[in-house]
CSV table of C-alpha atoms in Angstrom, one decimal:
chain,number,residue,atom,x,y,z
S,1,MET,CA,10.9,-22.6,6.7
S,2,ALA,CA,11.5,-18.9,7.4
S,3,LYS,CA,11.0,-17.6,10.9
S,4,PHE,CA,8.7,-14.6,11.4
S,5,PRO,CA,10.5,-12.2,13.8
S,6,ALA,CA,9.0,-10.8,16.9
S,7,PRO,CA,11.1,-7.6,17.4
S,8,THR,CA,12.6,-7.1,20.9
S,9,GLU,CA,13.5,-3.5,19.7
S,10,GLY,CA,12.7,-1.4,16.7
S,11,ILE,CA,10.1,-2.5,14.1
S,12,VAL,CA,9.6,-5.1,11.4
S,13,LEU,CA,7.8,-3.8,8.3
S,14,THR,CA,5.3,-6.2,6.7
S,15,HIS,CA,2.8,-5.8,3.9
S,16,PHE,CA,-0.7,-7.2,4.4
S,17,ILE,CA,-2.8,-8.3,1.5
S,18,VAL,CA,-6.3,-9.7,1.4
S,19,SER,CA,-6.8,-12.8,-0.8
S,20,SER,CA,-9.8,-14.7,-2.0
S,21,ASP,CA,-7.6,-17.8,-1.9
S,22,VAL,CA,-4.8,-17.6,0.7
S,23,GLU,CA,-3.0,-20.8,-0.4
S,24,ARG,CA,-3.0,-19.8,-4.1
S,25,SER,CA,-1.5,-16.5,-3.1
S,26,ARG,CA,1.1,-18.0,-0.8
S,27,ARG,CA,2.2,-20.3,-3.6
S,28,PHE,CA,2.5,-17.2,-6.0
S,29,TYR,CA,4.8,-15.4,-3.5
S,30,THR,CA,6.9,-18.4,-2.8
S,31,GLU,CA,7.0,-20.3,-6.1
S,32,VAL,CA,6.9,-17.4,-8.5
S,33,LEU,CA,8.6,-14.6,-6.6
S,34,GLY,CA,10.9,-16.9,-4.6
S,35,GLY,CA,9.8,-16.1,-1.1
S,36,GLU,CA,9.9,-18.6,1.8
S,37,THR,CA,6.9,-19.6,3.9
S,38,ALA,CA,7.1,-18.6,7.5
S,39,ILE,CA,3.6,-19.5,8.5
S,40,GLU,CA,1.0,-21.5,6.4
S,41,GLY,CA,-2.8,-21.3,6.8
S,42,GLU,CA,-4.9,-18.3,7.4
S,43,PRO,CA,-3.1,-16.1,7.8
S,44,SER,CA,0.0,-17.2,5.8
S,45,ILE,CA,3.2,-15.2,6.1
S,46,VAL,CA,5.9,-15.3,3.4
S,47,ALA,CA,9.4,-14.0,3.9
S,48,LEU,CA,10.4,-12.1,0.7
S,49,ALA,CA,13.9,-10.6,0.6
S,50,ASN,CA,14.2,-8.5,3.7
S,51,GLY,CA,10.5,-8.2,4.4
S,52,PHE,CA,7.3,-10.2,4.9
S,53,ILE,CA,4.0,-10.5,3.1
S,54,ILE,CA,1.0,-11.4,5.3
S,55,ILE,CA,-1.8,-13.0,3.3
S,56,ASN,CA,-5.2,-13.5,4.8
S,57,VAL,CA,-8.9,-13.6,3.9
S,58,GLY,CA,-11.0,-10.5,4.1
S,59,GLY,CA,-13.7,-9.8,6.6
S,60,GLY,CA,-16.0,-7.2,8.1
S,61,PRO,CA,-15.4,-4.7,10.8
S,62,THR,CA,-13.9,-5.7,14.1
S,63,ASP,CA,-13.8,-3.8,17.4
S,64,ASP,CA,-10.4,-2.3,16.6
S,65,LYS,CA,-11.4,-1.2,13.1
S,66,PRO,CA,-15.1,-0.7,13.5
S,67,THR,CA,-15.8,0.9,10.0
S,68,VAL,CA,-13.3,-1.1,7.9
S,69,THR,CA,-14.0,-4.1,5.6
S,70,LEU,CA,-11.1,-6.0,4.2
S,71,GLU,CA,-11.5,-7.4,0.6
S,72,ALA,CA,-9.4,-8.4,-2.3
S,73,PRO,CA,-9.3,-5.8,-5.1
S,74,SER,CA,-12.6,-5.5,-7.0
S,75,ASP,CA,-11.0,-3.6,-9.9
S,76,PRO,CA,-7.3,-4.4,-10.4
S,77,ASP,CA,-7.0,-1.3,-12.6
S,78,ARG,CA,-7.9,1.1,-9.7
S,79,VAL,CA,-5.1,1.1,-7.1
S,80,SER,CA,-4.4,3.1,-4.0
S,81,ALA,CA,-1.3,1.3,-2.8
S,82,PHE,CA,1.1,-1.4,-4.2
S,83,LEU,CA,4.1,-3.5,-3.3
S,84,ASN,CA,7.4,-2.1,-4.7
S,85,ILE,CA,10.2,-4.6,-5.1
S,86,ARG,CA,13.7,-3.3,-5.9
S,87,VAL,CA,16.0,-5.7,-7.7
S,88,ALA,CA,19.7,-5.7,-8.8
S,89,ASP,CA,19.0,-7.0,-12.3
S,90,ILE,CA,15.5,-6.4,-13.6
S,91,HIS,CA,16.0,-8.2,-16.9
S,92,ALA,CA,17.2,-11.4,-15.1
S,93,VAL,CA,14.3,-11.1,-12.7
S,94,HIS,CA,11.8,-10.5,-15.5
S,95,GLU,CA,13.0,-13.6,-17.3
S,96,GLU,CA,13.1,-15.8,-14.3
S,97,TRP,CA,9.7,-14.8,-12.8
S,98,SER,CA,8.1,-15.0,-16.3
S,99,ARG,CA,9.4,-18.6,-16.6
S,100,ARG,CA,7.8,-19.3,-13.2
S,101,GLY,CA,4.4,-17.9,-14.3
S,102,ALA,CA,4.4,-14.2,-13.6
S,103,GLU,CA,2.5,-12.2,-16.1
S,104,PHE,CA,4.0,-8.8,-16.5
S,105,LEU,CA,1.9,-5.9,-17.8
S,106,THR,CA,4.8,-4.8,-20.0
S,107,PRO,CA,8.5,-5.7,-20.4
S,108,PRO,CA,10.9,-3.6,-18.3
S,109,ILE,CA,10.8,0.1,-19.4
S,110,ASP,CA,13.8,2.5,-18.9
S,111,ARG,CA,12.4,5.6,-17.1
S,112,GLY,CA,15.8,7.2,-16.8
S,113,ARG,CA,16.3,7.0,-13.0
S,114,GLU,CA,15.0,3.5,-13.0
S,115,ILE,CA,13.9,0.6,-15.1
S,116,ARG,CA,10.5,-0.8,-14.1
S,117,CYS,CA,7.6,-3.0,-14.9
S,118,TYR,CA,4.5,-4.3,-13.1
S,119,ILE,CA,2.9,-7.6,-12.4
S,120,ARG,CA,-0.3,-8.6,-10.5
S,121,ASP,CA,-0.6,-11.3,-7.9
S,122,PRO,CA,-3.5,-13.9,-8.3
S,123,ASP,CA,-6.0,-11.5,-6.6
S,124,GLY,CA,-5.0,-8.5,-8.7
S,125,HIS,CA,-2.7,-6.7,-6.2
S,126,LEU,CA,-0.3,-4.6,-8.2
S,127,ILE,CA,3.4,-5.2,-7.7
S,128,GLU,CA,6.1,-2.8,-9.1
S,129,VAL,CA,9.4,-4.4,-10.0
S,130,GLY,CA,12.2,-1.9,-10.4
S,131,GLN,CA,15.9,-1.4,-10.8
S,132,SER,CA,17.4,1.9,-9.8
S,133,THR,CA,19.7,3.2,-12.5
S,134,GLY,CA,20.5,6.8,-11.7
S,135,VAL,CA,18.5,8.0,-8.7
S,136,LEU,CA,21.7,8.5,-6.7
S,137,GLU,CA,23.3,10.4,-9.5
S,138,GLY,CA,20.3,12.7,-10.0
S,139,ARG,CA,19.3,11.4,-13.4
S,140,THR,CA,15.9,12.4,-14.5
S,141,PRO,CA,13.5,10.6,-16.9
S,142,ALA,CA,14.0,11.4,-20.6
């Protein structure tokens, strides 16, 4: 089981998602994307590559966020933020994650500076999967 770090200096970047079924989402991030569970339950925390995904149920306002309600996406086609995963070999990842049950919106598409495609998690959160191809060389999309 992965260990969730408590930094003694600096920061640890995590991505928090709201899920209607925390256990189902935890299994997606571990069994499909290959993450490792750090904490099970509500919340669940999954170590994924060099970051962490915190998965929890939604809820109404609290005293530290008095006007904010957390909820899973109501329309998966309207997005204001998404997880971006960079990989070394997008075609291998696309094949492996598809075998594990990921449903990609399209196959990987070469955009010039990167090859990318998208999937959604079980609650509809959008995830970009991309491989940089020429960003450091200044390539631009065709």
